Amino acid sequence: MNMTAVKFVGLVMFAYLPFLNCYAKEGDSQSRRIWSGIEYELNAGTNIGGAAPIPLPAEIRHISHYNPKLNLQIGATVTKWFEPKKKWGVSLGLRFESKGMETKAEVKNYGMAIIQDGKTLSGRWTGKVSTKYNSQQLVVPITAVYQINPRLKVNLGPYMAYAFSNDFNGYVSEGYLREGDPTGDKIVFDGDSKATYDFGDDLRDFQWGIQGGISWAAYKRLIVNVNLAWGCNDIFKSSFKTVSFDLYPIYLNVGFGYAF
């Protein structure tokens, strides 16, 4: 386990300390009162979205294909209410999820490092680009919760995510690469000619962002959840300069939960 993973696990344990503290006083009456204000939920769903530049850069001229893929999520949420009427509370979640997409676009002067005949050629690409992005993550959201009525509540707050598997690859076709910069030597790919690229090792392990959404109690135990997670840092490491603009993970999660 690398140091980034160790630090992430440490942050998760620190975040759970206020909830675990309830066990330490299990024998007294105050503890039972605090414990009665805690609710649990198991949830599952799917993420729909992608890693997108904000705003759309001039290098991307046209997006011809987009596939959000089947990005599944499973996890649990613990909510601590601050008052008997359960108006305000704080939720701590832990979930395993996939984030991914497939796109095809037409670009001009797009930063690229392609692999041709075992060699890596870097420069500016003009033509078609096909991309596959996939990330398997452990996510910890910490959100403030407000209950509008007994069946409806909203949440908002930050999340932290550690990616234990990352892929970002694809191929280029029907265009040309200018080595180095837009005035460099021109390498043409026409017809069925293709060249692959792989930026998976350049993706960040740690991401963070903001989550907000609503939960609706369809039945006594069945909860419908809709949450938007907006990443606040680039999916690529700061040292990665091939792609000249930032890509932010933006995903809408739709799913169900079972409340205890």
Short mmCIF file of C-alpha atoms in Angstrom, two decimals:
data_model
loop_
_atom_site.label_atom_id
_atom_site.label_comp_id
_atom_site.label_asym_id
_atom_site.label_seq_id
_atom_site.Cartn_x
_atom_site.Cartn_y
_atom_site.Cartn_z
CA MET A 1 0.00 0.00 0.00
CA ASN A 2 1.51 3.38 -1.04
CA MET A 3 1.65 6.48 1.16
CA THR A 4 -1.34 8.10 -0.57
CA ALA A 5 -3.50 5.10 0.30
CA VAL A 6 -2.22 5.09 3.91
CA LYS A 7 -3.08 8.79 4.29
CA PHE A 8 -6.54 8.22 2.81
CA VAL A 9 -7.29 5.36 5.22
CA GLY A 10 -6.12 7.60 8.08
CA LEU A 11 -8.53 10.34 7.00
CA VAL A 12 -11.39 7.84 6.83
CA MET A 13 -10.67 6.58 10.34
CA PHE A 14 -10.46 10.15 11.66
CA ALA A 15 -13.81 11.01 10.05
CA TYR A 16 -15.48 8.02 11.74
CA LEU A 17 -14.19 8.82 15.25
CA PRO A 18 -17.27 10.86 16.34
CA PHE A 19 -19.53 7.93 15.40
CA LEU A 20 -17.30 5.29 16.95
CA ASN A 21 -17.20 7.32 20.17
CA CYS A 22 -20.78 6.19 20.83
CA TYR A 23 -19.46 2.72 21.63
CA ALA A 24 -17.07 4.05 24.24
CA LYS A 25 -19.96 5.16 26.50
CA GLU A 26 -22.35 2.37 25.73
CA GLY A 27 -23.25 1.76 29.35
CA ASP A 28 -24.63 5.16 30.39
CA SER A 29 -27.96 6.84 29.67
CA GLN A 30 -26.43 9.71 27.70
CA SER A 31 -24.88 7.22 25.32
CA ARG A 32 -28.24 5.53 24.72
CA ARG A 33 -29.79 8.92 23.94
CA ILE A 34 -27.01 9.73 21.43
CA TRP A 35 -27.17 6.25 19.94
CA SER A 36 -30.92 6.59 19.34
CA GLY A 37 -30.26 9.60 17.09
CA ILE A 38 -28.22 7.58 14.59
CA GLU A 39 -29.65 6.02 11.44
CA TYR A 40 -28.13 3.58 8.97
CA GLU A 41 -28.68 2.99 5.28
CA LEU A 42 -27.33 0.48 2.76
CA ASN A 43 -27.46 1.83 -0.79
CA ALA A 44 -26.69 0.96 -4.39
CA GLY A 45 -26.96 2.78 -7.68
CA THR A 46 -25.33 3.83 -10.91
CA ASN A 47 -23.21 6.84 -11.90
CA ILE A 48 -23.99 8.73 -15.11
CA GLY A 49 -21.55 11.36 -16.32
CA GLY A 50 -17.93 11.71 -17.32
CA ALA A 51 -14.66 13.56 -17.01
CA ALA A 52 -15.24 16.91 -18.69
CA PRO A 53 -13.35 20.16 -19.28
CA ILE A 54 -15.01 23.32 -17.94
CA PRO A 55 -15.61 25.17 -20.25
CA LEU A 56 -15.24 23.15 -23.47
CA PRO A 57 -11.80 24.08 -24.90
CA ALA A 58 -11.19 25.27 -28.44
CA GLU A 59 -9.18 22.10 -29.18
CA ILE A 60 -12.37 19.99 -29.09
CA ARG A 61 -14.34 20.86 -32.23
CA HIS A 62 -17.09 18.21 -32.15
CA ILE A 63 -18.19 15.30 -29.92
CA SER A 64 -19.59 12.58 -32.18
CA HIS A 65 -20.16 9.81 -29.62
CA TYR A 66 -20.69 9.50 -25.87
CA ASN A 67 -21.36 6.34 -23.83
CA PRO A 68 -21.72 6.77 -20.04
CA LYS A 69 -21.21 3.01 -19.47
CA LEU A 70 -22.66 1.04 -16.57
CA ASN A 71 -20.93 2.54 -13.52
CA LEU A 72 -22.20 0.69 -10.44
CA GLN A 73 -22.00 1.88 -6.84
CA ILE A 74 -22.59 0.14 -3.50
CA GLY A 75 -22.10 1.52 -0.01
CA ALA A 76 -23.47 2.54 3.37
CA THR A 77 -24.38 5.80 5.11
CA VAL A 78 -24.54 6.68 8.80
CA THR A 79 -26.55 9.79 9.81
CA LYS A 80 -26.36 11.49 13.23
CA TRP A 81 -29.31 13.79 14.02
CA PHE A 82 -28.65 16.77 16.31
CA GLU A 83 -32.17 17.12 17.69
CA PRO A 84 -35.18 14.89 18.46
CA LYS A 85 -37.21 16.39 15.60
CA LYS A 86 -34.47 15.29 13.16
CA LYS A 87 -34.28 18.52 11.19
CA TRP A 88 -30.49 18.85 11.03
CA GLY A 89 -27.83 16.18 11.00
CA VAL A 90 -24.55 15.04 9.51
CA SER A 91 -24.00 11.97 7.32
CA LEU A 92 -20.86 9.94 6.78
CA GLY A 93 -20.76 7.56 3.85
CA LEU A 94 -18.50 4.83 2.57
CA ARG A 95 -18.99 3.45 -0.92
CA PHE A 96 -17.24 1.55 -3.68
CA GLU A 97 -18.00 2.87 -7.13
CA SER A 98 -17.01 2.99 -10.77
CA LYS A 99 -16.67 6.16 -12.82
CA GLY A 100 -16.18 5.89 -16.56
CA MET A 101 -17.15 6.89 -20.06
CA GLU A 102 -16.38 6.34 -23.74
CA THR A 103 -16.18 9.25 -26.17
CA LYS A 104 -15.30 9.99 -29.77
CA ALA A 105 -14.44 13.52 -30.83
CA GLU A 106 -12.92 15.60 -33.61
CA VAL A 107 -10.11 17.82 -32.34
CA LYS A 108 -7.55 20.35 -33.54
CA ASN A 109 -4.10 20.92 -31.99
CA TYR A 110 -5.01 18.50 -29.18
CA GLY A 111 -2.14 17.52 -26.89
CA MET A 112 -1.27 13.86 -27.56
CA ALA A 113 1.37 11.19 -27.00
CA ILE A 114 0.77 8.25 -29.35
CA ILE A 115 2.46 4.87 -29.58
CA GLN A 116 3.64 3.87 -33.07
CA ASP A 117 5.88 0.87 -33.79
CA GLY A 118 6.84 0.70 -30.13
CA LYS A 119 7.87 4.36 -30.00
CA THR A 120 6.11 7.26 -28.29
CA LEU A 121 5.54 10.36 -30.40
CA SER A 122 4.35 13.54 -28.67
CA GLY A 123 2.88 16.68 -30.13
CA ARG A 124 -0.37 18.21 -31.36
CA TRP A 125 -3.04 16.03 -32.95
CA THR A 126 -5.67 17.13 -35.46
CA GLY A 127 -8.29 14.55 -36.40
CA LYS A 128 -10.40 11.97 -34.58
CA VAL A 129 -9.83 10.77 -31.01
CA SER A 130 -11.49 7.80 -29.29
CA THR A 131 -11.20 7.70 -25.48
CA LYS A 132 -12.06 5.16 -22.75
CA TYR A 133 -11.94 6.30 -19.12
CA ASN A 134 -12.54 4.06 -16.11
CA SER A 135 -11.79 4.50 -12.42
CA GLN A 136 -12.61 2.17 -9.49
CA GLN A 137 -12.79 4.20 -6.29
CA LEU A 138 -13.39 4.14 -2.55
CA VAL A 139 -15.37 7.29 -1.74
CA VAL A 140 -16.09 8.95 1.63
CA PRO A 141 -18.71 11.78 1.59
CA ILE A 142 -19.29 13.92 4.70
CA THR A 143 -22.47 15.95 4.24
CA ALA A 144 -24.82 18.18 6.20
CA VAL A 145 -28.39 16.85 6.10
CA TYR A 146 -31.67 18.78 6.38
CA GLN A 147 -34.98 16.96 6.63
CA ILE A 148 -37.74 18.90 4.87
CA ASN A 149 -40.44 16.46 5.98
CA PRO A 150 -40.50 12.84 7.23
CA ARG A 151 -40.14 11.56 3.64
CA LEU A 152 -37.80 14.08 2.05
CA LYS A 153 -34.31 15.28 2.97
CA VAL A 154 -31.44 17.06 1.22
CA ASN A 155 -27.67 16.85 1.71
CA LEU A 156 -24.61 18.88 0.77
CA GLY A 157 -20.93 18.56 1.58
CA PRO A 158 -17.45 17.46 0.48
CA TYR A 159 -16.25 14.01 -0.51
CA MET A 160 -12.84 12.35 -0.68
CA ALA A 161 -12.03 9.53 -3.09
CA TYR A 162 -9.13 7.11 -3.48
CA ALA A 163 -8.77 5.38 -6.86
CA PHE A 164 -7.35 1.86 -6.59
CA SER A 165 -7.67 1.23 -10.35
CA ASN A 166 -7.36 3.77 -13.18
CA ASP A 167 -7.53 3.56 -16.98
CA PHE A 168 -7.46 6.28 -19.61
CA ASN A 169 -6.65 5.05 -23.12
CA GLY A 170 -7.80 5.05 -26.71
CA TYR A 171 -6.66 5.69 -30.25
CA VAL A 172 -6.39 8.41 -32.90
CA SER A 173 -7.31 8.14 -36.58
CA GLU A 174 -8.06 10.10 -39.78
CA GLY A 175 -5.77 13.01 -39.04
CA TYR A 176 -2.19 14.05 -38.43
CA LEU A 177 0.27 14.66 -35.61
CA ARG A 178 2.59 17.65 -35.49
CA GLU A 179 5.59 16.52 -33.44
CA GLY A 180 6.50 18.82 -30.56
CA ASP A 181 4.29 21.80 -31.43
CA PRO A 182 1.79 22.92 -34.12
CA THR A 183 4.67 23.72 -36.50
CA GLY A 184 6.57 20.43 -36.06
CA ASP A 185 7.00 17.55 -38.50
CA LYS A 186 3.70 16.23 -39.82
CA ILE A 187 2.81 12.52 -39.44
CA VAL A 188 -0.35 11.60 -41.34
CA PHE A 189 -2.82 8.81 -40.46
CA ASP A 190 -5.42 8.18 -43.16
CA GLY A 191 -7.73 5.37 -44.18
CA ASP A 192 -7.70 2.60 -41.55
CA SER A 193 -4.45 3.78 -39.95
CA LYS A 194 -4.61 4.15 -36.17
CA ALA A 195 -2.25 4.84 -33.28
CA THR A 196 -2.97 4.10 -29.63
CA TYR A 197 -2.32 6.08 -26.46
CA ASP A 198 -2.43 5.25 -22.75
CA PHE A 199 -2.49 7.88 -19.98
CA GLY A 200 -3.65 5.55 -17.20
CA ASP A 201 -0.45 5.94 -15.15
CA ASP A 202 -0.89 9.73 -15.21
CA LEU A 203 -4.28 9.71 -13.42
CA ARG A 204 -4.50 10.86 -9.80
CA ASP A 205 -5.01 8.36 -7.01
CA PHE A 206 -6.68 10.94 -4.77
CA GLN A 207 -9.64 13.13 -5.77
CA TRP A 208 -11.99 15.42 -3.88
CA GLY A 209 -15.12 17.37 -4.67
CA ILE A 210 -18.61 18.43 -3.61
CA GLN A 211 -21.70 16.23 -3.34
CA GLY A 212 -25.30 17.37 -3.10
CA GLY A 213 -28.65 15.67 -3.54
CA ILE A 214 -32.01 14.53 -2.25
CA SER A 215 -33.43 11.38 -0.64
CA TRP A 216 -37.09 10.40 -0.78
CA ALA A 217 -38.66 7.67 1.36
CA ALA A 218 -40.82 5.81 -1.15
CA TYR A 219 -41.80 3.31 1.57
CA LYS A 220 -40.96 2.89 5.25
CA ARG A 221 -37.57 1.30 4.53
CA LEU A 222 -37.03 1.95 0.81
CA ILE A 223 -35.20 5.18 -0.06
CA VAL A 224 -34.70 6.73 -3.51
CA ASN A 225 -31.45 8.71 -3.73
CA VAL A 226 -30.29 11.22 -6.35
CA ASN A 227 -26.88 12.87 -5.83
CA LEU A 228 -24.61 15.02 -7.99
CA ALA A 229 -20.87 14.65 -7.34
CA TRP A 230 -18.71 17.41 -8.85
CA GLY A 231 -14.95 16.89 -8.75
CA CYS A 232 -12.82 19.89 -7.78
CA ASN A 233 -9.42 18.70 -9.01
CA ASP A 234 -8.17 17.50 -12.39
CA ILE A 235 -8.25 13.71 -12.89
CA PHE A 236 -4.63 13.94 -14.10
CA LYS A 237 -1.59 14.49 -11.92
CA SER A 238 -0.24 18.05 -11.85
CA SER A 239 2.98 16.84 -13.50
CA PHE A 240 1.07 15.60 -16.57
CA LYS A 241 1.23 18.25 -19.31
CA THR A 242 0.28 16.34 -22.49
CA VAL A 243 -3.42 17.22 -22.25
CA SER A 244 -3.37 21.01 -21.97
CA PHE A 245 -6.70 21.44 -20.11
CA ASP A 246 -8.17 20.05 -16.88
CA LEU A 247 -10.78 17.27 -16.81
CA TYR A 248 -13.19 17.20 -13.87
CA PRO A 249 -15.23 14.10 -12.87
CA ILE A 250 -18.91 15.12 -12.89
CA TYR A 251 -21.40 12.34 -12.13
CA LEU A 252 -25.08 12.03 -11.28
CA ASN A 253 -25.76 9.05 -9.01
CA VAL A 254 -29.25 7.52 -9.06
CA GLY A 255 -30.04 4.62 -6.77
CA PHE A 256 -31.93 3.02 -3.93
CA GLY A 257 -31.28 2.53 -0.23
CA TYR A 258 -32.57 0.36 2.61
CA ALA A 259 -32.93 2.22 5.93
CA PHE A 260 -32.51 0.52 9.32
#
